[in-house]
Short mmCIF file of C-alpha atoms in Angstrom, two decimals:
data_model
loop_
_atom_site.label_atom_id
_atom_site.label_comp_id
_atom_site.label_asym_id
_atom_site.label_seq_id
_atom_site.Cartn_x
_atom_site.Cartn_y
_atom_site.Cartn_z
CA UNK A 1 0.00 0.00 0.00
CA UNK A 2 1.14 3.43 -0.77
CA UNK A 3 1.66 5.25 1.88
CA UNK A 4 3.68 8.46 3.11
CA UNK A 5 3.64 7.75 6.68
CA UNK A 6 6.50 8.26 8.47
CA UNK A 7 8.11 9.99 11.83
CA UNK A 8 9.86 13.10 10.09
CA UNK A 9 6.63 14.34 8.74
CA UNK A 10 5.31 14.03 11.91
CA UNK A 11 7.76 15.68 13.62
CA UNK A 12 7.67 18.51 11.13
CA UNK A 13 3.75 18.99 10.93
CA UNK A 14 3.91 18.90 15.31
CA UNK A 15 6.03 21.98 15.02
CA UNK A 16 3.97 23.46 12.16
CA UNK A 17 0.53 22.61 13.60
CA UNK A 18 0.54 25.56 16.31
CA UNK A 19 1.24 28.09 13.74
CA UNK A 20 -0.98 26.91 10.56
CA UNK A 21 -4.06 24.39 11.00
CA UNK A 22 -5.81 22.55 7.92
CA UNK A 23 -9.86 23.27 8.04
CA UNK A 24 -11.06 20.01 6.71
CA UNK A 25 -13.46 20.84 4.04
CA UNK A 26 -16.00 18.15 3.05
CA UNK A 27 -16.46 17.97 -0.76
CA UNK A 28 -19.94 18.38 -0.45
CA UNK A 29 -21.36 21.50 -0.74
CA UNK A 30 -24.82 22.79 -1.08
CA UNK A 31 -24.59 24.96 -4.17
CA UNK A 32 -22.00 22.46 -5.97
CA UNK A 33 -22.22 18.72 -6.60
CA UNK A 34 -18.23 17.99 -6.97
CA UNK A 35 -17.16 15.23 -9.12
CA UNK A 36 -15.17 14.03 -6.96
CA UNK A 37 -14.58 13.57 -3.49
CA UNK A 38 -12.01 16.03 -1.56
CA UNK A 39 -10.53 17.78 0.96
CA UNK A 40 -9.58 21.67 1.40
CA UNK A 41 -7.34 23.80 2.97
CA UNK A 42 -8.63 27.32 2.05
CA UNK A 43 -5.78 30.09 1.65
CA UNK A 44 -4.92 32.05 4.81
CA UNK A 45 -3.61 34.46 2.82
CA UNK A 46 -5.91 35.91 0.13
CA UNK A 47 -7.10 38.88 -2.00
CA UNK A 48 -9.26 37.89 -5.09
CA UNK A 49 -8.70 35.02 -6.84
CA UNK A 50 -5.93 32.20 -5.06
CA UNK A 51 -4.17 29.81 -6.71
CA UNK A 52 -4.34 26.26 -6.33
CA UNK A 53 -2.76 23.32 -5.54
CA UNK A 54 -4.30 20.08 -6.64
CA UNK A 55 -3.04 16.95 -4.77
CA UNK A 56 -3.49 13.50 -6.33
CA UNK A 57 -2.55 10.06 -3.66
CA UNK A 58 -0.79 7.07 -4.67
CA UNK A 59 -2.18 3.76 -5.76
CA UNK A 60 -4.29 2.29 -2.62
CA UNK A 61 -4.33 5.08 -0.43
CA UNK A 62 -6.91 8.24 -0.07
CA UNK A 63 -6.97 11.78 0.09
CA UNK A 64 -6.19 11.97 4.04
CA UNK A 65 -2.55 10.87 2.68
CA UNK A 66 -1.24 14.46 1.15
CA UNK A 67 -3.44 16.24 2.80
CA UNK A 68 -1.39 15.79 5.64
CA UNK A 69 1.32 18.10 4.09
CA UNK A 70 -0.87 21.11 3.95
CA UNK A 71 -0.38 22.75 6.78
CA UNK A 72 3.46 23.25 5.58
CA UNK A 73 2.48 24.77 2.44
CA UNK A 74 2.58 28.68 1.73
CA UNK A 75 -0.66 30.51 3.44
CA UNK A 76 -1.65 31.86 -0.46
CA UNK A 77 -2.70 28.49 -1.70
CA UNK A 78 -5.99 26.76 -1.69
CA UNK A 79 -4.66 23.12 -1.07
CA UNK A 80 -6.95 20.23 -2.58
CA UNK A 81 -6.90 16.72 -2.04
CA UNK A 82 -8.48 14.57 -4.33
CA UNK A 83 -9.69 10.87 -3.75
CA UNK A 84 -9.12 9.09 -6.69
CA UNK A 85 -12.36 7.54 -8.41
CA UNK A 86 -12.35 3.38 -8.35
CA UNK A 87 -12.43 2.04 -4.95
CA UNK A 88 -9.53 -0.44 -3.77
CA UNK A 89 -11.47 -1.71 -0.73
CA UNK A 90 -10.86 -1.12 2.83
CA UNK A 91 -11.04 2.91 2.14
CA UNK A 92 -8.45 2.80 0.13
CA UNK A 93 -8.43 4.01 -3.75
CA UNK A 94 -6.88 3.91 -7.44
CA UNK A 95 -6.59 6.10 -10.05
CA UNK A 96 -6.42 2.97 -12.28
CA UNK A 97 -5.94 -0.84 -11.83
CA UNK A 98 -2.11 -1.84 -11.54
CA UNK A 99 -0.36 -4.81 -12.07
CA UNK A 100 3.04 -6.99 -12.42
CA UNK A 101 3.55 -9.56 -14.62
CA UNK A 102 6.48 -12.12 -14.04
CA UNK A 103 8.81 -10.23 -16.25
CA UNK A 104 8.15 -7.04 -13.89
CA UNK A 105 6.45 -5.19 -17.10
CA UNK A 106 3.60 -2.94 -15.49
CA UNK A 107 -0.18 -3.92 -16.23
CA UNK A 108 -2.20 -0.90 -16.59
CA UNK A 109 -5.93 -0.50 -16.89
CA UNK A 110 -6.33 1.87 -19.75
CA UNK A 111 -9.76 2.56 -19.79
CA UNK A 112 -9.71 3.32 -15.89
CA UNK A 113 -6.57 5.71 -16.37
CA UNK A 114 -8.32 7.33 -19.56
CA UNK A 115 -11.60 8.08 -17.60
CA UNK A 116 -9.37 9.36 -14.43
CA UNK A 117 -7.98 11.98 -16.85
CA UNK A 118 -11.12 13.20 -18.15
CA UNK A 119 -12.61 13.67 -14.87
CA UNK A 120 -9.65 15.51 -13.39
CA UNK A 121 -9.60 17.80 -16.27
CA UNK A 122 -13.27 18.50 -15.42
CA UNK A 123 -12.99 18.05 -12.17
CA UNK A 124 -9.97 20.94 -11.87
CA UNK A 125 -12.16 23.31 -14.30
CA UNK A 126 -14.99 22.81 -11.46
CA UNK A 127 -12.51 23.85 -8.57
CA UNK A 128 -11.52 26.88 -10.21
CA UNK A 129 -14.96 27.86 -10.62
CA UNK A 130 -16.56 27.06 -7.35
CA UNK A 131 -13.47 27.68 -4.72
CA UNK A 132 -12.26 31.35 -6.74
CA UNK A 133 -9.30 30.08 -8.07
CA UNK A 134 -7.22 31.71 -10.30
CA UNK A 135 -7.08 29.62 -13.59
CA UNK A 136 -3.41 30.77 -14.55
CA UNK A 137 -1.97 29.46 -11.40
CA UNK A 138 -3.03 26.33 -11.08
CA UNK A 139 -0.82 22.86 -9.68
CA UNK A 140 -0.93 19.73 -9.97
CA UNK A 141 1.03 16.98 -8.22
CA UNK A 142 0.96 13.42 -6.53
CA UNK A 143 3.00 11.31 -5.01
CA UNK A 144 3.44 7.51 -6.85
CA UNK A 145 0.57 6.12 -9.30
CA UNK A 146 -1.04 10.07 -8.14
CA UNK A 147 2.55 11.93 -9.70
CA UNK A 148 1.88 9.80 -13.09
CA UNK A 149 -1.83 11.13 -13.03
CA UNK A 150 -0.15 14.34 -12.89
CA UNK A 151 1.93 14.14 -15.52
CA UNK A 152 -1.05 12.45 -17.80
CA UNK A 153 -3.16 15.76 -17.06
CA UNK A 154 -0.50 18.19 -17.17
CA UNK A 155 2.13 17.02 -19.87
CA UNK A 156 -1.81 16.92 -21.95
CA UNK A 157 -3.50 19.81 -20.84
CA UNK A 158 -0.58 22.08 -20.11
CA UNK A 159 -3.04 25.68 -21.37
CA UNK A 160 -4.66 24.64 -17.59
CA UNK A 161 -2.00 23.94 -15.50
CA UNK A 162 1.14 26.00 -14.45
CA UNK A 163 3.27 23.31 -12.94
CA UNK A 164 2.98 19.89 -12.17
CA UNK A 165 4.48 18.22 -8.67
CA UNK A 166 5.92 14.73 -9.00
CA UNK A 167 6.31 12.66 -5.69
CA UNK A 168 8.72 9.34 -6.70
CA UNK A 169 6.57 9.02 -9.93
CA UNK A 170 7.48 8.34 -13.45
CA UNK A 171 5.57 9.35 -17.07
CA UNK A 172 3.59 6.77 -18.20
CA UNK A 173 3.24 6.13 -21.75
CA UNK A 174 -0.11 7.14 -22.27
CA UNK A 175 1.08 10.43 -21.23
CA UNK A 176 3.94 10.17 -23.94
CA UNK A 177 1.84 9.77 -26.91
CA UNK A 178 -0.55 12.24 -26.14
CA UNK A 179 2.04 14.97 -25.02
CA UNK A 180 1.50 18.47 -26.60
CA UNK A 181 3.91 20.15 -28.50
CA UNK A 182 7.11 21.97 -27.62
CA UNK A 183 5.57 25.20 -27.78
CA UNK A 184 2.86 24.29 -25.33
CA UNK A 185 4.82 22.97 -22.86
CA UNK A 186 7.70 25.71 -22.59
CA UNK A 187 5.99 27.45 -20.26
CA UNK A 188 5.65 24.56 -17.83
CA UNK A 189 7.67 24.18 -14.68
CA UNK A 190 7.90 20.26 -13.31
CA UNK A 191 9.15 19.26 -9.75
CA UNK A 192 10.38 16.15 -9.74
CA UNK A 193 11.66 14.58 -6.60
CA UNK A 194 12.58 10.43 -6.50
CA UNK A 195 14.30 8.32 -3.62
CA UNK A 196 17.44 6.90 -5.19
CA UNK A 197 16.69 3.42 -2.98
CA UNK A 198 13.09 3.04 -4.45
CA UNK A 199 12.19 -0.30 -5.60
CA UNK A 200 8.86 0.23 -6.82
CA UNK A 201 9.77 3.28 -9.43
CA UNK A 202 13.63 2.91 -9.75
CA UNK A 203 15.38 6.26 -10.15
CA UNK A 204 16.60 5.91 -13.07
CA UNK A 205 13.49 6.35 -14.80
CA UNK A 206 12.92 9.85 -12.88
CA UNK A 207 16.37 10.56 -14.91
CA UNK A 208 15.30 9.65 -18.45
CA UNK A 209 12.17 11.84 -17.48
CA UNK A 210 13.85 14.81 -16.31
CA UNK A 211 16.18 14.36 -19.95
CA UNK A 212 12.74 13.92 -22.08
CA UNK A 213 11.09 16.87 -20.25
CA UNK A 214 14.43 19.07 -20.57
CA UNK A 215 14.29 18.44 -24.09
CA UNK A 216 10.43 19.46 -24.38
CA UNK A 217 11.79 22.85 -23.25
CA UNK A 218 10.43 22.56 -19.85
CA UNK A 219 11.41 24.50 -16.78
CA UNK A 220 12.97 21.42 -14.51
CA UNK A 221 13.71 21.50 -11.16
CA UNK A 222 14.87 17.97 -9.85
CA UNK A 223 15.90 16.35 -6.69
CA UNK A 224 17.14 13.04 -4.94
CA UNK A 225 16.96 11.53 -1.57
CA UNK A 226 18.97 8.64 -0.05
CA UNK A 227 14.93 7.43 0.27
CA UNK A 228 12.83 4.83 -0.80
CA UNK A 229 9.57 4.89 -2.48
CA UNK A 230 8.63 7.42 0.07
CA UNK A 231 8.66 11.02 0.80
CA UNK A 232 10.66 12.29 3.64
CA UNK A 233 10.49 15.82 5.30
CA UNK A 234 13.68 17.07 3.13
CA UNK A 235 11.14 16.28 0.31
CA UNK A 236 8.33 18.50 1.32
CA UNK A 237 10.83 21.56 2.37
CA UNK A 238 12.02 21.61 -0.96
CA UNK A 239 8.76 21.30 -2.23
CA UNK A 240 7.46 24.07 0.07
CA UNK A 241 10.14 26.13 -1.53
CA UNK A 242 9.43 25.58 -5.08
CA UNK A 243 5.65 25.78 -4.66
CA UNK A 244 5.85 29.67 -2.95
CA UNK A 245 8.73 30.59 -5.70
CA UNK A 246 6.11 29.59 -8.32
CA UNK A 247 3.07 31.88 -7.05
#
């Protein structure tokens, strides 16, 4: 199960939590009927429209997972987490249906990942609208199976996204042949941070990405952690970082 629990995230949101707190916002709403079920932290910081972060979990896992890194992120952003839409039992969720075969090649549903895309395109376009958000400074990222959702929607749809977070992810191919052109894309800025120990998503593959992206004319920033498929609390400072030099 993919998970991001671990004692230096805990230490750092114990010292955060007495400065910044996370309202829990239920996804439902009486004016709006979301898409898709979520959590918000509403900007502390704000004057007109905000922008907005838009947080996708890992394969088995929910939206209580990266939600837990919101109170560490800068006070202008509206901070969503999104529960992905096929159910994995036991409250846990998938964007799509993964598997290994012997070889280790990865099993994808394609259907399941194809309908995930088109309802976070929607779904983001719904945000914007019903939560103020400004539609030129809008993020994406995930961590695992969540960062390759990311890069599907933004590496796609980069005209409604300004940056895209990865979290030990990798590009999947249906992202690849579906990617828009140079000039598109040269105005994105990517994230990508990978654990150089991870055996699910081996680090090399963050490397080739970083090298295809570069060569897209994309706006990379890129780091490495002596870390398995994890994220540890180096990982969301430098995150923090290049989220409030972005806004």
């Amino acid at each position: 199960m993919e998970k991001i629990f671990y004692l230096a995230l805990l230490f750092g949101l114990m010292l955060l939590q007495a400065c910044v707190q996370a309202p829990q916002t239920k996804s439902e709403s009486p004016e709006v009927h979301f898409l898709m079920e979520h959590k918000v932290r509403p900007p502390q910081l704000s004057n007109g429209k905000v922008p907005m972060l838009v947080l996708l979990h890992g394969l088995r896992s929910n939206e209580d997972d990266l939600f837990a890194i919101a109170p560490m992120l800068d006070e202008r952003l509206l901070v969503v987490a999104v529960r992905a839409p096929f159910d994995a039992g036991g409250g846990r969720y998938k964007w799509y249906d993964y598997q290994s075969n012997p070889s280790g090649k990865a099993i994808v549903d394609a259907e399941q990942m194809k309908q995930s895309r088109t309802m976070l395109i929607d779904f983001v376009d719904q945000l914007t609208d019903a939560y103020n958000a400004d539609e030129e400074q809008v993020f994406i990222g995930g961590f695992s199976q969540g960062a390759m959702m990311s890069y599907l929607v933004g590496l796609t749809q980069p005209d409604g996204v300004k940056g895209i977070a990865v979290f030990s992810g990798s590009i999947p191919d249906a992202a690849k042949t579906k990617i828009a052109s140079n000039p598109e894309l040269s105005n994105l800025s990517v994230f990508i941070s990978h654990g150089k120990k991870d055996p699910v998503l081996p680090f090399a593959n963050a490397l080739s990405d970083k090298d295809f992206l570069e060569k897209k004319g994309m706006k990379i920033t890129f780091h490495s952690y002596e870390t398995a498929h994890t994220m540890s609390r180096q990982n969301i400072l430098d995150f923090q970082a290049w989220m409030s030099s972005k806004l």
